[in-house]
CSV table of C-alpha atoms in Angstrom, one decimal:
chain,number,residue,atom,x,y,z
A,1165,ASP,CA,108.1,74.6,113.4
A,1166,GLN,CA,108.9,75.4,109.8
A,1167,GLN,CA,106.8,73.2,107.5
A,1168,VAL,CA,108.6,74.5,104.5
A,1169,LYS,CA,112.3,75.4,104.2
A,1170,GLN,CA,114.2,77.3,101.6
A,1171,ASN,CA,117.8,76.9,102.7
A,1172,SER,CA,119.4,79.3,100.2
A,1173,PRO,CA,118.6,82.9,101.1
A,1174,SER,CA,120.1,84.2,97.8
A,1175,LEU,CA,121.2,83.0,94.4
A,1176,SER,CA,123.0,84.8,91.6
A,1177,VAL,CA,122.9,83.5,88.0
A,1178,GLN,CA,124.1,84.8,84.7
A,1179,GLU,CA,121.5,85.8,82.1
A,1180,GLY,CA,120.7,82.9,79.8
A,1181,ARG,CA,121.8,80.2,82.3
A,1182,ILE,CA,119.6,78.0,84.4
A,1183,SER,CA,118.3,79.1,87.8
A,1184,ILE,CA,117.5,76.3,90.2
A,1185,LEU,CA,115.6,77.2,93.4
A,1186,ASN,CA,115.1,74.6,96.1
A,1187,CYS,CA,112.5,73.9,98.8
A,1188,ASP,CA,112.2,71.1,101.4
A,1189,TYR,CA,109.0,70.3,103.3
A,1190,THR,CA,108.3,68.1,106.3
A,1191,ASN,CA,104.8,66.7,105.8
A,1192,SER,CA,104.1,64.0,103.2
A,1193,MET,CA,100.4,64.8,103.4
A,1194,PHE,CA,100.5,68.1,101.5
A,1195,ASP,CA,98.2,68.3,98.5
A,1196,TYR,CA,99.6,71.0,96.3
A,1197,PHE,CA,102.9,72.8,96.0
A,1198,LEU,CA,103.2,76.3,94.6
A,1199,TRP,CA,105.8,78.9,93.7
A,1200,TYR,CA,105.3,82.6,94.0
A,1201,LYS,CA,107.5,85.5,92.9
A,1202,LYS,CA,107.7,88.8,94.7
A,1203,TYR,CA,109.1,92.1,93.6
A,1204,PRO,CA,109.9,94.8,96.2
A,1205,ALA,CA,106.9,96.9,97.4
A,1206,GLU,CA,104.5,94.5,95.7
A,1207,GLY,CA,102.5,91.4,96.8
A,1208,PRO,CA,103.6,87.9,95.7
A,1209,THR,CA,102.3,86.7,92.4
A,1210,PHE,CA,101.6,83.1,91.5
A,1211,LEU,CA,104.1,81.5,89.2
A,1212,ILE,CA,103.4,77.7,88.9
A,1213,SER,CA,102.1,74.9,90.9
A,1214,ILE,CA,102.1,71.1,91.0
A,1215,SER,CA,99.8,68.5,92.5
A,1216,SER,CA,101.2,65.9,94.9
A,1217,ILE,CA,100.3,63.2,92.3
A,1218,LYS,CA,102.6,64.5,89.7
A,1219,ASP,CA,106.4,64.9,89.6
A,1220,LYS,CA,106.8,67.6,87.0
A,1221,ASN,CA,104.9,70.6,85.7
A,1222,GLU,CA,106.1,72.9,83.0
A,1223,ASP,CA,105.0,76.4,82.0
A,1224,GLY,CA,107.1,78.1,79.4
A,1225,ARG,CA,110.5,78.9,81.0
A,1226,PHE,CA,109.4,77.6,84.4
A,1227,THR,CA,109.4,73.9,85.4
A,1228,VAL,CA,108.6,72.6,88.9
A,1229,PHE,CA,109.9,69.2,90.0
A,1230,LEU,CA,108.5,67.3,92.9
A,1231,ASN,CA,110.5,64.5,94.6
A,1232,LYS,CA,108.0,63.1,97.1
A,1233,SER,CA,110.4,60.5,98.6
A,1234,ALA,CA,112.9,63.2,99.4
A,1235,LYS,CA,110.2,65.8,100.3
A,1236,HIS,CA,111.9,68.2,97.9
A,1237,LEU,CA,110.6,70.7,95.5
A,1238,SER,CA,112.6,72.7,92.9
A,1239,LEU,CA,111.9,75.4,90.4
A,1240,HIS,CA,113.9,75.6,87.2
A,1241,ILE,CA,114.0,78.8,85.2
A,1242,VAL,CA,115.6,78.4,81.7
A,1243,PRO,CA,116.8,80.7,80.3
A,1244,SER,CA,117.1,83.1,83.2
A,1245,GLN,CA,116.4,86.8,82.4
A,1246,PRO,CA,117.2,90.0,84.3
A,1247,GLY,CA,113.4,90.5,84.8
A,1248,ASP,CA,113.4,87.2,86.8
A,1249,SER,CA,115.3,89.0,89.6
A,1250,ALA,CA,113.0,88.8,92.6
A,1251,VAL,CA,112.3,86.9,95.8
A,1252,TYR,CA,110.8,83.4,95.2
A,1253,PHE,CA,108.7,81.7,97.8
A,1254,CYS,CA,107.7,78.1,97.7
A,1255,ALA,CA,104.4,77.3,99.4
A,1256,VAL,CA,102.5,74.1,100.3
A,1257,ASN,CA,98.7,73.6,100.6
A,1258,THR,CA,96.9,71.2,102.7
A,1259,GLY,CA,93.1,71.5,103.1
A,1260,ASN,CA,92.5,75.2,103.6
A,1261,GLN,CA,95.9,76.1,105.0
A,1262,PHE,CA,99.0,77.4,103.3
A,1263,TYR,CA,102.6,77.3,104.5
A,1264,PHE,CA,105.3,79.4,102.9
A,1265,GLY,CA,109.0,79.2,102.9
A,1266,THR,CA,111.3,82.0,103.9
A,1267,GLY,CA,112.2,82.9,100.3
A,1268,THR,CA,115.2,82.9,98.0
A,1269,SER,CA,116.4,86.2,96.5
A,1270,LEU,CA,117.3,85.5,92.8
A,1271,THR,CA,119.6,88.0,91.0
A,1272,VAL,CA,120.0,87.4,87.3
A,1273,ILE,CA,123.2,89.2,86.1
A,1274,PRO,CA,123.0,90.7,82.6
B,1002,GLU,CA,90.8,94.9,86.6
B,1003,ALA,CA,90.9,91.9,88.8
B,1004,GLN,CA,92.6,92.9,92.1
B,1005,VAL,CA,92.9,92.7,95.8
B,1006,THR,CA,93.1,96.0,97.6
B,1007,GLN,CA,94.3,96.8,101.1
B,1008,ASN,CA,94.1,99.9,103.1
B,1009,PRO,CA,96.0,101.6,104.5
B,1010,ARG,CA,99.3,100.8,102.8
B,1011,TYR,CA,101.3,102.2,105.6
B,1012,LEU,CA,100.4,102.7,109.3
B,1013,ILE,CA,102.3,103.8,112.3
B,1014,THR,CA,100.4,103.4,115.6
B,1015,VAL,CA,101.0,103.1,119.3
B,1016,THR,CA,100.6,100.1,121.6
B,1017,GLY,CA,97.0,99.3,122.5
B,1018,LYS,CA,95.3,101.5,120.0
B,1019,LYS,CA,92.8,99.4,118.1
B,1020,LEU,CA,93.1,99.3,114.3
B,1021,THR,CA,91.6,97.7,111.3
B,1022,VAL,CA,93.3,96.9,108.0
B,1023,THR,CA,90.7,96.5,105.2
B,1024,CYS,CA,90.9,94.0,102.4
B,1025,SER,CA,88.6,93.8,99.4
B,1026,GLN,CA,88.6,91.6,96.2
B,1027,ASN,CA,86.6,92.0,93.0
B,1028,MET,CA,87.0,88.5,91.7
B,1029,ASN,CA,84.1,86.8,93.5
B,1030,HIS,CA,86.6,84.5,95.2
B,1031,GLU,CA,85.4,82.3,98.0
B,1032,TYR,CA,88.7,81.9,99.8
B,1033,MET,CA,90.5,84.8,101.5
B,1034,SER,CA,93.4,84.9,103.8
B,1035,TRP,CA,95.8,87.2,105.8
B,1036,TYR,CA,99.5,86.7,106.1
B,1037,ARG,CA,102.3,88.5,107.8
B,1038,GLN,CA,105.9,88.7,106.4
B,1039,ASP,CA,108.8,89.0,108.7
B,1040,PRO,CA,112.6,88.8,108.0
B,1041,GLY,CA,113.8,85.2,108.2
B,1042,LEU,CA,110.3,83.8,108.7
B,1043,GLY,CA,108.8,84.2,105.3
B,1044,LEU,CA,105.0,84.5,105.0
B,1045,ARG,CA,102.9,83.1,107.8
B,1046,GLN,CA,99.2,82.6,107.6
B,1047,ILE,CA,97.2,84.5,110.3
B,1048,TYR,CA,93.6,83.7,109.5
B,1049,TYR,CA,91.6,82.4,106.5
B,1050,SER,CA,88.0,82.3,105.4
B,1051,MET,CA,86.5,79.7,103.1
B,1052,ASN,CA,83.3,81.8,102.5
B,1053,VAL,CA,81.0,84.3,104.1
B,1054,GLU,CA,80.7,83.8,107.9
B,1055,VAL,CA,83.3,81.0,107.8
B,1056,THR,CA,86.7,81.8,109.2
B,1057,ASP,CA,89.5,79.8,110.8
B,1058,LYS,CA,92.9,80.2,112.5
B,1059,GLY,CA,96.0,79.9,110.5
B,1060,ASP,CA,99.5,79.4,111.9
B,1061,VAL,CA,99.8,82.7,113.9
B,1062,PRO,CA,96.4,83.9,114.9
B,1063,GLU,CA,97.2,85.3,118.4
B,1064,GLY,CA,96.4,89.0,118.8
B,1065,TYR,CA,94.3,89.2,115.6
B,1066,LYS,CA,90.6,89.0,114.7
B,1067,VAL,CA,88.9,88.8,111.3
B,1068,SER,CA,85.3,88.9,110.0
B,1069,ARG,CA,83.7,87.9,106.7
B,1070,LYS,CA,80.3,89.5,106.5
B,1071,GLU,CA,80.4,89.9,102.8
B,1072,LYS,CA,82.2,87.8,100.2
B,1073,ARG,CA,84.4,90.6,98.9
B,1074,ASN,CA,85.7,92.0,102.2
B,1075,PHE,CA,87.9,90.4,104.8
B,1076,PRO,CA,89.2,93.0,107.4
B,1077,LEU,CA,92.0,92.3,109.8
B,1078,ILE,CA,91.5,93.7,113.3
B,1079,LEU,CA,94.1,94.3,115.9
B,1080,GLU,CA,92.2,95.0,119.1
B,1081,SER,CA,95.3,95.9,121.2
B,1082,PRO,CA,98.4,96.1,119.0
B,1083,SER,CA,101.8,95.4,120.4
B,1084,PRO,CA,105.3,96.0,119.0
B,1085,ASN,CA,105.7,92.3,118.1
B,1086,GLN,CA,102.9,92.9,115.5
B,1087,THR,CA,105.1,95.3,113.6
B,1088,SER,CA,105.2,93.6,110.2
B,1089,LEU,CA,104.3,93.6,106.6
B,1090,TYR,CA,100.8,92.3,106.1
B,1091,PHE,CA,99.3,90.7,103.0
B,1092,CYS,CA,95.7,89.9,102.1
B,1093,ALA,CA,95.1,87.2,99.5
B,1094,SER,CA,92.2,85.6,97.8
B,1095,SER,CA,91.6,82.5,95.6
B,1096,LEU,CA,88.6,80.8,93.9
B,1097,ASN,CA,88.7,78.2,96.7
B,1098,THR,CA,91.2,75.5,97.7
B,1099,VAL,CA,89.6,72.5,96.1
B,1100,GLY,CA,91.2,70.8,93.2
B,1101,GLY,CA,94.4,72.8,92.7
B,1102,GLY,CA,95.4,74.8,89.7
B,1103,ALA,CA,93.4,78.0,89.4
B,1104,HIS,CA,91.5,77.0,92.5
B,1105,ASN,CA,94.2,77.5,95.0
B,1106,GLU,CA,96.2,80.1,93.1
B,1107,GLN,CA,96.1,83.1,95.4
B,1108,PHE,CA,96.0,86.7,94.3
B,1109,PHE,CA,97.8,89.0,96.8
B,1110,GLY,CA,97.2,92.6,97.7
B,1111,PRO,CA,100.1,95.1,97.7
B,1112,GLY,CA,100.7,94.8,101.4
B,1113,THR,CA,100.3,97.0,104.5
B,1114,ARG,CA,103.4,98.0,106.4
B,1115,LEU,CA,102.4,98.3,110.1
B,1116,THR,CA,104.6,99.8,112.8
B,1117,VAL,CA,103.5,99.5,116.4
B,1118,LEU,CA,105.4,101.8,118.8
């Protein structure tokens, strides 16, 4: 049972435009929602997170939105840069467990 | 430098031959965890540890063992590896999982590519 779903395996965006990555989850009891970025041959690195009591969190070019009624999480990257090309995983945390999505491969075209 | 290290980075072995993948962190983190990454399945949590001598099963613990005798180390043990354990494995650590923010931000190791023939 996938607790977290990323339905778009890939996304291509022009440099300077907005990238929107989406994530759906099944359990309304999750506490925290996180996004990680992964480059080839490296481990994932933390990007941004949001608590279940908030609906938006911003950090520079990255903004995460949480829609609890729709059980939907999104990551906005504005403006997108070629260095943002990577696989992005959303993750949810409840208690001491983490569940990750399957990832979305973002390509930012110069 | 704050980091999570894993060894070996690459391993090819045969079915049934016991192996251990080591994981070490230098950030004094309480929480450590193992994941496997498979195509189309993302990252799945195998085991986690909230502190020394405290471990618990994640989503896919079958065929794996762990131990946490020291805070910095969290080895993953495959007593009798099988081909379906061929995967990319990641170790991760975080301060803990209480309160969000920096507490549950996980730092990942570089990964161990395991092939079981």
